[in-house]
Amino acid sequence: MQPFAIDEAEVYPATHHFRIIITAGSASRGAIEALLADFTVASPLQAGHASAGGRYQSLQVAVHLPCRADHLRLDQALRAIKGVRILL
């Protein structure tokens, strides 16, 4: 079931920008980099801001996705990585 109806031909292919919040010091970044090897990365994974208390770290990446199925596959795989707290 799709979360909302879209005309895939109007949206894909497209470059999507992700912001990923991870637990600082976790192995999440390495797992994310390994996962991204299966996708066309338009802008490489890079560190963003750390939380004020240093507990969390944001990462940013842009990925070229040819279809909705690949978008959902990437989304689910990122959310399944231990240490990933929020995916935007």
CSV table of C-alpha atoms in Angstrom, one decimal, residues 27-36:
chain,number,residue,atom,x,y,z
A,27,ALA,CA,28.9,2.4,13.6
A,28,SER,CA,25.9,3.8,11.6
A,29,ARG,CA,27.9,5.9,9.2
A,30,GLY,CA,29.9,2.9,8.0
A,31,ALA,CA,26.7,0.9,7.5
A,32,ILE,CA,25.1,3.9,5.6
A,33,GLU,CA,28.1,4.2,3.3
A,34,ALA,CA,28.0,0.5,2.6
A,35,LEU,CA,24.3,0.7,1.8
A,36,LEU,CA,24.7,3.7,-0.5
